[in-house]
Tab-separated table of C-alpha atoms and ligand atoms in Angstrom:
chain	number	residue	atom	x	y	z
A	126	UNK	CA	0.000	0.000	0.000
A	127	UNK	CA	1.278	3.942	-0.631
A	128	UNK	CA	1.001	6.030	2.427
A	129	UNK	CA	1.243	10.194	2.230
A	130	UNK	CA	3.506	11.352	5.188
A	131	UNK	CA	3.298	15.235	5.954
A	132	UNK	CA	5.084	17.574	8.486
A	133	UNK	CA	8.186	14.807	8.301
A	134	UNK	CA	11.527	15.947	9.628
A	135	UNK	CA	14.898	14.809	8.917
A	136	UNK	CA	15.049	12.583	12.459
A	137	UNK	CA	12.000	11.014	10.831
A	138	UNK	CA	13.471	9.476	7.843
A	139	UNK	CA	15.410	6.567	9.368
A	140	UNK	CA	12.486	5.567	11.043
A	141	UNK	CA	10.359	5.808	7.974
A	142	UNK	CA	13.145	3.751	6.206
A	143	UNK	CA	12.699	0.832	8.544
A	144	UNK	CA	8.836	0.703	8.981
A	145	UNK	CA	8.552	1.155	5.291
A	146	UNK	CA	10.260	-1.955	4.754
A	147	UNK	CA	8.891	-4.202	7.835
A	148	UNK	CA	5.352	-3.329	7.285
A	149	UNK	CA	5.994	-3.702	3.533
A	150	UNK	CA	4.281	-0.283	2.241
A	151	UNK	CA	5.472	2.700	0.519
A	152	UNK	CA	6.023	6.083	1.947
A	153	UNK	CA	6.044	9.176	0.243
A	154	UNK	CA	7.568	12.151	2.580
A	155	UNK	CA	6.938	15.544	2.611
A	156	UNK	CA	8.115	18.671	5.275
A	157	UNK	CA	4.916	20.186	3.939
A	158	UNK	CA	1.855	20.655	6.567
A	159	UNK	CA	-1.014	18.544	5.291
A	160	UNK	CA	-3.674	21.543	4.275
A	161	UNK	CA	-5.908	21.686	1.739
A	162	UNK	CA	-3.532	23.116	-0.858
A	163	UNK	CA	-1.158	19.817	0.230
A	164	UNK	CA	-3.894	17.495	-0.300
A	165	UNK	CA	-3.212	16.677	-3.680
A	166	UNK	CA	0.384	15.084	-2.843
A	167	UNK	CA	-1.497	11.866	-1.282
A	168	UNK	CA	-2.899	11.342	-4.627
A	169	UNK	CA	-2.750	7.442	-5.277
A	170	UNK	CA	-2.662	6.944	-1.815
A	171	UNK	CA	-4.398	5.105	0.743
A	172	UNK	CA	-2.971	6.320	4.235
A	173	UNK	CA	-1.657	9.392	5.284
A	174	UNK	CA	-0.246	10.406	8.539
A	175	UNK	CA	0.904	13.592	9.830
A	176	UNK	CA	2.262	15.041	13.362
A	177	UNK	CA	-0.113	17.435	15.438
A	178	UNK	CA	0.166	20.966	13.515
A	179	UNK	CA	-1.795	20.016	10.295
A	180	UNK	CA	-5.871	20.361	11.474
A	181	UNK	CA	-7.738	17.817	9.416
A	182	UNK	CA	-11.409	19.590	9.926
A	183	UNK	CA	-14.525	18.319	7.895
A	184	UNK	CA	-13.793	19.823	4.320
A	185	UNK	CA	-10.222	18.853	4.619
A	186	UNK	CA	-10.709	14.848	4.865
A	187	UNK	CA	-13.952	15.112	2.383
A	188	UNK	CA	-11.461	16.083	0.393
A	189	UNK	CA	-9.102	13.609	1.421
A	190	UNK	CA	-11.483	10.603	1.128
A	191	UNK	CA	-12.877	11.642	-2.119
A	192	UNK	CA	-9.275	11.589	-3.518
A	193	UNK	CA	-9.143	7.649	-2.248
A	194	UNK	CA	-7.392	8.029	1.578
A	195	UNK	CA	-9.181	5.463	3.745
A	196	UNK	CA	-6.975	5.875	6.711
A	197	UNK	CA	-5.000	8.519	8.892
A	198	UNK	CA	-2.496	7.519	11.617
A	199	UNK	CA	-1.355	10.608	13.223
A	200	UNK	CA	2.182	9.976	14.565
A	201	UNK	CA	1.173	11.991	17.707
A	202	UNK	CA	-0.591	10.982	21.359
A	203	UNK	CA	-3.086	14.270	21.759
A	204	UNK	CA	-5.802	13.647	18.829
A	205	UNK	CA	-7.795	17.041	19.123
A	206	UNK	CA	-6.136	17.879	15.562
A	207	UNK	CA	-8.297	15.683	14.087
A	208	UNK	CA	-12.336	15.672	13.755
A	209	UNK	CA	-12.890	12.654	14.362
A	210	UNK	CA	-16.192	12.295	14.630
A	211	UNK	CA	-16.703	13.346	10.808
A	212	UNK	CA	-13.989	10.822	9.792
A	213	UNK	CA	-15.976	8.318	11.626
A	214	UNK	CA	-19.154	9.537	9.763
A	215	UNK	CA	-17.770	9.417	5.998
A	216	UNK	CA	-16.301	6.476	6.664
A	217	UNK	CA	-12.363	7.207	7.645
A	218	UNK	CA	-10.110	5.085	10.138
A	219	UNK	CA	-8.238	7.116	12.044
A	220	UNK	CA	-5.168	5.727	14.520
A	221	UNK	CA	-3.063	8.116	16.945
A	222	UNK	CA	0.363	7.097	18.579
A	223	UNK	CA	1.125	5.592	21.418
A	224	UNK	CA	4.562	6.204	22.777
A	225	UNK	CA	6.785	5.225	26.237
A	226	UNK	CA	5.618	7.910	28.844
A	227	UNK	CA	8.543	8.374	30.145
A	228	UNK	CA	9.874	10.977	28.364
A	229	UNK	CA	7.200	13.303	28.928
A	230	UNK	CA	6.751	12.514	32.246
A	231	UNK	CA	10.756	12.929	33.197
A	232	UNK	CA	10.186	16.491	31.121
A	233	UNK	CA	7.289	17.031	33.311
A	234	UNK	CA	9.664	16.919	36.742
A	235	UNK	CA	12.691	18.572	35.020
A	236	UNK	CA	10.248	21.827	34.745
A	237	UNK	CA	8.592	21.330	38.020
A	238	UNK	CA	12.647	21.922	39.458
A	239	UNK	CA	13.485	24.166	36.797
A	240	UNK	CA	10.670	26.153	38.389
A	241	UNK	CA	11.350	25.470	42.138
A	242	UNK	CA	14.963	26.537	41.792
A	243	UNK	CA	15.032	29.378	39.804
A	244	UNK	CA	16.746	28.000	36.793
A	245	UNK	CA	16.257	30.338	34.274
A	246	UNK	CA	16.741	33.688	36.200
A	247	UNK	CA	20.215	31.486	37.307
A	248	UNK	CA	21.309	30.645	33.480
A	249	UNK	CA	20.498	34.283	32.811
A	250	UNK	CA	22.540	35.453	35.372
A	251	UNK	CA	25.700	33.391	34.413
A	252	UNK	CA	25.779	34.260	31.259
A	253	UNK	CA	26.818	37.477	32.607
A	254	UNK	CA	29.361	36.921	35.285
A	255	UNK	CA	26.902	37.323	37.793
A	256	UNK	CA	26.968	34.690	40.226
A	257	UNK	CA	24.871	36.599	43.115
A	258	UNK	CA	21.968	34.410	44.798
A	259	UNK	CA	19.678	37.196	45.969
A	260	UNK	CA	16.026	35.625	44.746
A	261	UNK	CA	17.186	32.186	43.785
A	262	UNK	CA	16.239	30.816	47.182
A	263	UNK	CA	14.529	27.578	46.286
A	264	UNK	CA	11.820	25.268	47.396
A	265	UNK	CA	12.265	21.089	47.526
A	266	UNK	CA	9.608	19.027	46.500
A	267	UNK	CA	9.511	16.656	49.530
A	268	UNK	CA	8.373	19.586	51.601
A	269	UNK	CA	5.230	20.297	49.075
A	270	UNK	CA	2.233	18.905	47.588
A	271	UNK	CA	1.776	18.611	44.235
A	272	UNK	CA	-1.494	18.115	42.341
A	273	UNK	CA	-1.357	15.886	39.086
A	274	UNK	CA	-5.213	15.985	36.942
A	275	UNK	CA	-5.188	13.092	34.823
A	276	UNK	CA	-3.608	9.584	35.708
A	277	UNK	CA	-3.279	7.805	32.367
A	278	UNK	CA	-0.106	6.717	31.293
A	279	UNK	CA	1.929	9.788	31.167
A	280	UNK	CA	0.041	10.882	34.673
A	281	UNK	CA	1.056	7.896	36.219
A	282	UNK	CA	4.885	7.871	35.105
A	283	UNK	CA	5.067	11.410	36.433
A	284	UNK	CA	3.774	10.126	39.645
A	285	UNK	CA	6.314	7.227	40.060
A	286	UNK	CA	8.836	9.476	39.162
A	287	UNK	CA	8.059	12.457	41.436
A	288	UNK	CA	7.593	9.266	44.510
A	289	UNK	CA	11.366	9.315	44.409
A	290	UNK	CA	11.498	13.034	45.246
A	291	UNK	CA	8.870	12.282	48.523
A	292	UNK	CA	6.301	15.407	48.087
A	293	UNK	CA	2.655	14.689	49.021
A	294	UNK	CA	0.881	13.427	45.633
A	295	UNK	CA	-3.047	14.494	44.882
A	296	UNK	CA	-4.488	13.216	42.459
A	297	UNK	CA	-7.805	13.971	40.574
A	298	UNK	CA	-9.126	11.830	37.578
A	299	UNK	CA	-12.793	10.343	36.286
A	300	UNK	CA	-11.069	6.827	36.165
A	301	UNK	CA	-8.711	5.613	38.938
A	302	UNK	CA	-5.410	3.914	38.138
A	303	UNK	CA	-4.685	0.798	40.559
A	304	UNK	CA	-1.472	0.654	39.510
A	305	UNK	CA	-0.693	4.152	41.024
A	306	UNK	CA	-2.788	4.294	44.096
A	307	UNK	CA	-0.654	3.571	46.684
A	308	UNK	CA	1.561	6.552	45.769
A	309	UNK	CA	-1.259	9.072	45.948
A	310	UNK	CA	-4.567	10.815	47.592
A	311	UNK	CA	-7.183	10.743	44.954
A	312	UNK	CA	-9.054	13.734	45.645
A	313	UNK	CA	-12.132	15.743	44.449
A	314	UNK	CA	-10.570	18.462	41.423
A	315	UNK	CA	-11.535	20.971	43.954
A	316	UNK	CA	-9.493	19.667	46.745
A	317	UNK	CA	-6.498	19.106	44.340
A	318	UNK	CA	-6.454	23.188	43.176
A	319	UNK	CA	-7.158	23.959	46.955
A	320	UNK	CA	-4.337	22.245	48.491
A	321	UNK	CA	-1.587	21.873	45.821
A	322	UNK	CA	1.729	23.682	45.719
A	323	UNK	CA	2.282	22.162	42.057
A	324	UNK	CA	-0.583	21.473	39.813
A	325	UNK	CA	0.394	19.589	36.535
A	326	UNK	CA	-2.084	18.578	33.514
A	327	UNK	CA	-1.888	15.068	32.141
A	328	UNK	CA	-5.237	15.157	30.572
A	329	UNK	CA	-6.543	15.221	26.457
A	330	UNK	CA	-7.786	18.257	25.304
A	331	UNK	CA	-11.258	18.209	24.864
A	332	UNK	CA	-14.550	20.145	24.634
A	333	UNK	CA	-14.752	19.837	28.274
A	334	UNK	CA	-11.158	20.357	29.741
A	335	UNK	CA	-10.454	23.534	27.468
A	336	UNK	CA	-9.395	26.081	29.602
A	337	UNK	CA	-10.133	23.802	32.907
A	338	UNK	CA	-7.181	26.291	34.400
A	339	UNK	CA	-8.898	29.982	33.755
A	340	UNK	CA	-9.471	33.154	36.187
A	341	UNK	CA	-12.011	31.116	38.085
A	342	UNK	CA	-9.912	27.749	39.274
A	343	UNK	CA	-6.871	29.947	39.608
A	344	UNK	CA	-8.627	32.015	42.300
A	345	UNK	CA	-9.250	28.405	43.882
A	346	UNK	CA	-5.595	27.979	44.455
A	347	UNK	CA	-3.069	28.274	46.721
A	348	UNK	CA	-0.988	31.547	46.635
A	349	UNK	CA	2.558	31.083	44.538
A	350	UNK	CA	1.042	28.248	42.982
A	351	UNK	CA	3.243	26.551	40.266
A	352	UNK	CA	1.450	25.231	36.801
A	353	UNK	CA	3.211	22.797	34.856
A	354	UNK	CA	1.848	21.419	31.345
A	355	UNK	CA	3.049	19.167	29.330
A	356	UNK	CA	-0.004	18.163	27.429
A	357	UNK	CA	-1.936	20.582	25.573
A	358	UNK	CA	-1.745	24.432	25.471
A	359	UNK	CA	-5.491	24.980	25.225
A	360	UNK	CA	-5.827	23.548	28.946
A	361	UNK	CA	-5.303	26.506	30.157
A	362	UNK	CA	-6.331	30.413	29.504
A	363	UNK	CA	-3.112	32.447	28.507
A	364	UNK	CA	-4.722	36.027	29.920
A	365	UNK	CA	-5.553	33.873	33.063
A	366	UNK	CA	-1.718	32.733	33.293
A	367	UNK	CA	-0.231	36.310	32.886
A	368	UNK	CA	-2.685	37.970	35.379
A	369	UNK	CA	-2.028	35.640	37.913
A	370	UNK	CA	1.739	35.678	37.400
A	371	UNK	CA	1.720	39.796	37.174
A	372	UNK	CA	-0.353	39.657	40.583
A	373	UNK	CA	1.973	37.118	42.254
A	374	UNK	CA	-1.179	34.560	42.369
A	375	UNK	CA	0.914	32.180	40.329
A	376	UNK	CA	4.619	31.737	41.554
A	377	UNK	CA	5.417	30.015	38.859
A	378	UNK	CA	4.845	28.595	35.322
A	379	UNK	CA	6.860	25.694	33.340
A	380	UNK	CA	4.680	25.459	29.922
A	381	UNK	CA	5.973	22.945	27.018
A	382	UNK	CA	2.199	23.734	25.470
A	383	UNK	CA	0.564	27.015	24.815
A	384	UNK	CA	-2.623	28.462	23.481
A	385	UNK	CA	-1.547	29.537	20.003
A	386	UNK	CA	1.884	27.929	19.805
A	387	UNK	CA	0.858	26.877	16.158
A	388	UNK	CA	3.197	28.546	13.406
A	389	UNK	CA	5.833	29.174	16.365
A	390	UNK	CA	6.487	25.881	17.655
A	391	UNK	CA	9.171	23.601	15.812
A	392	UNK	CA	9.812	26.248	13.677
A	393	UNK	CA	12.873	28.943	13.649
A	394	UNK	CA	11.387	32.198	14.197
A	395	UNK	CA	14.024	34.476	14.949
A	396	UNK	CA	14.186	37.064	12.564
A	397	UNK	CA	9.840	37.611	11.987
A	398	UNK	CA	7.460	39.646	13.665
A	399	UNK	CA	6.053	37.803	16.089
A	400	UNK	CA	2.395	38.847	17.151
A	401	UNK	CA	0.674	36.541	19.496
A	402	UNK	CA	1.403	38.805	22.652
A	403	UNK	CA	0.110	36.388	25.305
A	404	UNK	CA	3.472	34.298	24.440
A	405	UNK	CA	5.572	36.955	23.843
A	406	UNK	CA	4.409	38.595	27.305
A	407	UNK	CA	4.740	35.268	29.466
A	408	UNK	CA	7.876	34.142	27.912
A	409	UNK	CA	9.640	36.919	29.084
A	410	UNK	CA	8.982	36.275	33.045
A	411	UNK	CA	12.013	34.895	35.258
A	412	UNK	CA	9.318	32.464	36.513
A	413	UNK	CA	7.637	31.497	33.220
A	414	UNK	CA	9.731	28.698	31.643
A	415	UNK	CA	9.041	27.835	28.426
A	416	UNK	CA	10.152	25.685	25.654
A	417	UNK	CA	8.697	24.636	21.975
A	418	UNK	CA	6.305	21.397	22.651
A	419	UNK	CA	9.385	19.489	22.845
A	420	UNK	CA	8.272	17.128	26.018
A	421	UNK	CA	7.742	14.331	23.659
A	422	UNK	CA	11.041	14.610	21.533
A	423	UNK	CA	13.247	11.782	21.967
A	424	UNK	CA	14.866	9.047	19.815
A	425	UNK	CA	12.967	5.984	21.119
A	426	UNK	CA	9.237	8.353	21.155
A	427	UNK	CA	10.188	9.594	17.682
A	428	UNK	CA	10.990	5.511	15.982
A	429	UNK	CA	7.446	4.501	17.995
A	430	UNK	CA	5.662	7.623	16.878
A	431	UNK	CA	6.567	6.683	13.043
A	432	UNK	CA	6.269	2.762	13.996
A	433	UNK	CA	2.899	3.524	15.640
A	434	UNK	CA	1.587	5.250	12.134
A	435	UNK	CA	2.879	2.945	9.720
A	436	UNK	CA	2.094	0.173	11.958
A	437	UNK	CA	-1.345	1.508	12.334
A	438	UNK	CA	-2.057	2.228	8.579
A	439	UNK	CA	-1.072	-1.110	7.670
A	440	UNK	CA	-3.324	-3.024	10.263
A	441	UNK	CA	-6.411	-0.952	10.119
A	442	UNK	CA	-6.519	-1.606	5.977
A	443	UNK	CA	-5.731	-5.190	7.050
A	444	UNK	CA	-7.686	-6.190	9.721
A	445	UNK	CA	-9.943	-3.601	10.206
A	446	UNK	CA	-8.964	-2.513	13.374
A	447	UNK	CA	-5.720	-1.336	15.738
A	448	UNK	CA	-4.470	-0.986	18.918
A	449	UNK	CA	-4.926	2.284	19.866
A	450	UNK	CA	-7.886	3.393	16.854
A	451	UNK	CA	-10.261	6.350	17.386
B	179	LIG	P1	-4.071	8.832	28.596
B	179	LIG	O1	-5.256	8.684	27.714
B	179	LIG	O2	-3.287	7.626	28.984
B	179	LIG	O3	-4.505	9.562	29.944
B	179	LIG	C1	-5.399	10.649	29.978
B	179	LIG	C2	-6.135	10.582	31.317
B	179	LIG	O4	-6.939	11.770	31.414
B	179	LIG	C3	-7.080	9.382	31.450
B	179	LIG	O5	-6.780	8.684	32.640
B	179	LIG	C4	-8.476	10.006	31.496
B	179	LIG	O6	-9.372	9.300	32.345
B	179	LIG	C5	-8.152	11.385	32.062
B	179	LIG	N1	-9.160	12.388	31.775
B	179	LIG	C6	-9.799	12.627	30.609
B	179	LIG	N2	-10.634	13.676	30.774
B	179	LIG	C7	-10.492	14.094	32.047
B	179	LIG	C8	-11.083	15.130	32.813
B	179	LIG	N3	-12.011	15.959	32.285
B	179	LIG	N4	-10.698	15.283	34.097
B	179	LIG	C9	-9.781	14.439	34.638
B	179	LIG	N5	-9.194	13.444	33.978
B	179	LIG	C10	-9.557	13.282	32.706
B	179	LIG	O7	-3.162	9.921	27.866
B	179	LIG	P2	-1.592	10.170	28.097
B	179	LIG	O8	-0.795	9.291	27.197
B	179	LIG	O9	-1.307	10.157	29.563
B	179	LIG	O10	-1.447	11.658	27.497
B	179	LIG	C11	-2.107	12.767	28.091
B	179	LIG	C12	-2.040	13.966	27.145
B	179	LIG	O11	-0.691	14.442	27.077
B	179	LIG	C13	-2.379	13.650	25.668
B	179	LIG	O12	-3.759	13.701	25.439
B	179	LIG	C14	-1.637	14.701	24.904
B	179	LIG	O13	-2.501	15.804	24.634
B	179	LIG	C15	-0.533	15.154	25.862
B	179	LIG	N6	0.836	14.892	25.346
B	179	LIG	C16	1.725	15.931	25.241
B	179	LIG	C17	3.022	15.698	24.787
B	179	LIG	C18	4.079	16.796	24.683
B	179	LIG	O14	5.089	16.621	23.991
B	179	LIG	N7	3.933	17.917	25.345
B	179	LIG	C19	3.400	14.392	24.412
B	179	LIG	C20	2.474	13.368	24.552
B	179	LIG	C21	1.193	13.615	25.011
């Protein structure tokens, strides 16, 4: 079978060299996002896949399943790209990735400390000779709480990793995970933003968790609160983040995901105009740490995200179904 691969990047290819060959299929590549001017490179094709900055809305995969593409694996976890409801309804497969946790979740503590201790106001400092400590007085997690919303996979590795460190874990999700329930206090979401020093998302973006951290549950929480999140921008409200960081509210933000991080993200920026001012605002906060939606980005998450597509393709036009289809 032909597959159409957009958004690839050069760390791709190996993996698209390999998984070509084991699940016997060919790949055309492209750097291009899949849009509906890019469409007509999947011509002839029967799968396409691409990562999470290409939205494939209603008109896109009409146009996509009129040109013959039965299935779509995209080669990320988060889904929210995609409607899936209308590729359901005109008769599309779709398939999203399913990745080690780990990586995330170990990104997800590295920004909780980065946070606690003042990194970037330190690196900043450095770079300039100045070795003073005045404000980088730091906090240790055993002596805090921290609050994690959403124990799925990545949730739960980010709990067995922070059960090393010895803070008091909360946790607040519809479903609880036996297999992390001795390491935490599953609490009402309430409770969680009431009594958390840390509060980190691990949940899917969806109708109802878009903007689940906004004026109101920030005015919930604890004051010098730190927000972590690692899974989708669109979790929380950006002009809720930089009041509560200009009022002291928040103490402290370490954000791989933003609202609006599409076009920026991935991408080297450095010499445009840059107008989204909720980014350009936060960003430049010694207690806002952010970085480009790279939590995932690692070698053995980048071969399963391209395994996980090609695999997925391959099975769903086979067998009709997958592991981990929508
Ligand atoms: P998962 O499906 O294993 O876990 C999600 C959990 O959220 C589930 O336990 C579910 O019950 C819970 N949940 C859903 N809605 C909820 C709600 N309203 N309130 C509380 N809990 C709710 O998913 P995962 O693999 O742990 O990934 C989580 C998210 O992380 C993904 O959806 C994706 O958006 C994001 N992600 C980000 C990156 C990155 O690079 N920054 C990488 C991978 C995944």
């Amino acid at each position: 079978m032909k597959i159409c691969a957009y958004e690839v990047r050069q760390d791709e290819l190996k993996d698209f060299a390999v998984y070509s060959k084991q699940y016997d299929c060919e790949i055309e590549r492209h750097e291009e996002l899949l849009t509906s001017d890019t469409a007509a490179l999947a011509a002839g094709c029967e799968g396409v896949t691409t990562l999470g900055q290409s939205k494939l809305d209603a008109p896109l995969l009409d146009k996509l399943y009129a040109m013959g593409v039965r299935y779509i694996g995209t080669r990320t976890i988060g889904f929210n790209h995609i409607d899936v409801a209308h590729a359901k309804k005109i008769g599309l497969s779709v398939c999203h990735a399913s990745y080690d946790p780990n990586g995330v979740a170990d990104f997800t503590v590295m920004l909780m400390l980065m946070v606690l201790r003042h990194y970037k106001p330190s690196l900043w400092r450095g770079q300039v000779n100045d070795w003073s400590l005045q404000g980088l007085q730091g906090r240790e997690l055993r002596n805090l709480t921290v609050g994690v919303v959403g124990t799925g996979r990545i949730g739960a590795a980010v709990i067995k990793n922070l059960s090393g460190f010895g803070p008091k874990i909360l946790a607040y999700d519809a479903h609880h995970n036996p297999a992390i329930e001795s390491y935490v206090e599953y609490v009402p979401r309430n409770t969680l933003y009431e009594n958390s020093d840390i509060i980190t998302l691990h949940v899917p973006l969806f109708d109802s968790t878009a903007h689940m951290i906004n004026s109101y549950t920030i005015d919930k929480m604890k004051d010098g609160v730190v927000l972590i999140n690692c899974a989708r921008g669109e979790l929380m409200d950006p002009v809720a983040l930089t009041k509560g960081i200009e009022s002291g509210k928040i103490g402290g933000l370490g954000l791989d995901v933003i609202e609006g991080e599409e076009g920026l993200v991935h991408r080297d920026r450095r010499t445009d105009i840059i107008s989204n001012k909720d980014i350009a605002y936060l960003r430049q906060f010694p207690n806002v740490v952010m970085t480009q939606h790279m939590a995932f980005y690692t070698d053995a998450a980048v071969a399963s995200m391209v395994r996980s597509a090609v695999e997925g393709i391959t099975a769903m036009a086979k067998n009709g179904s997958y592991l981990t289809m929508l």
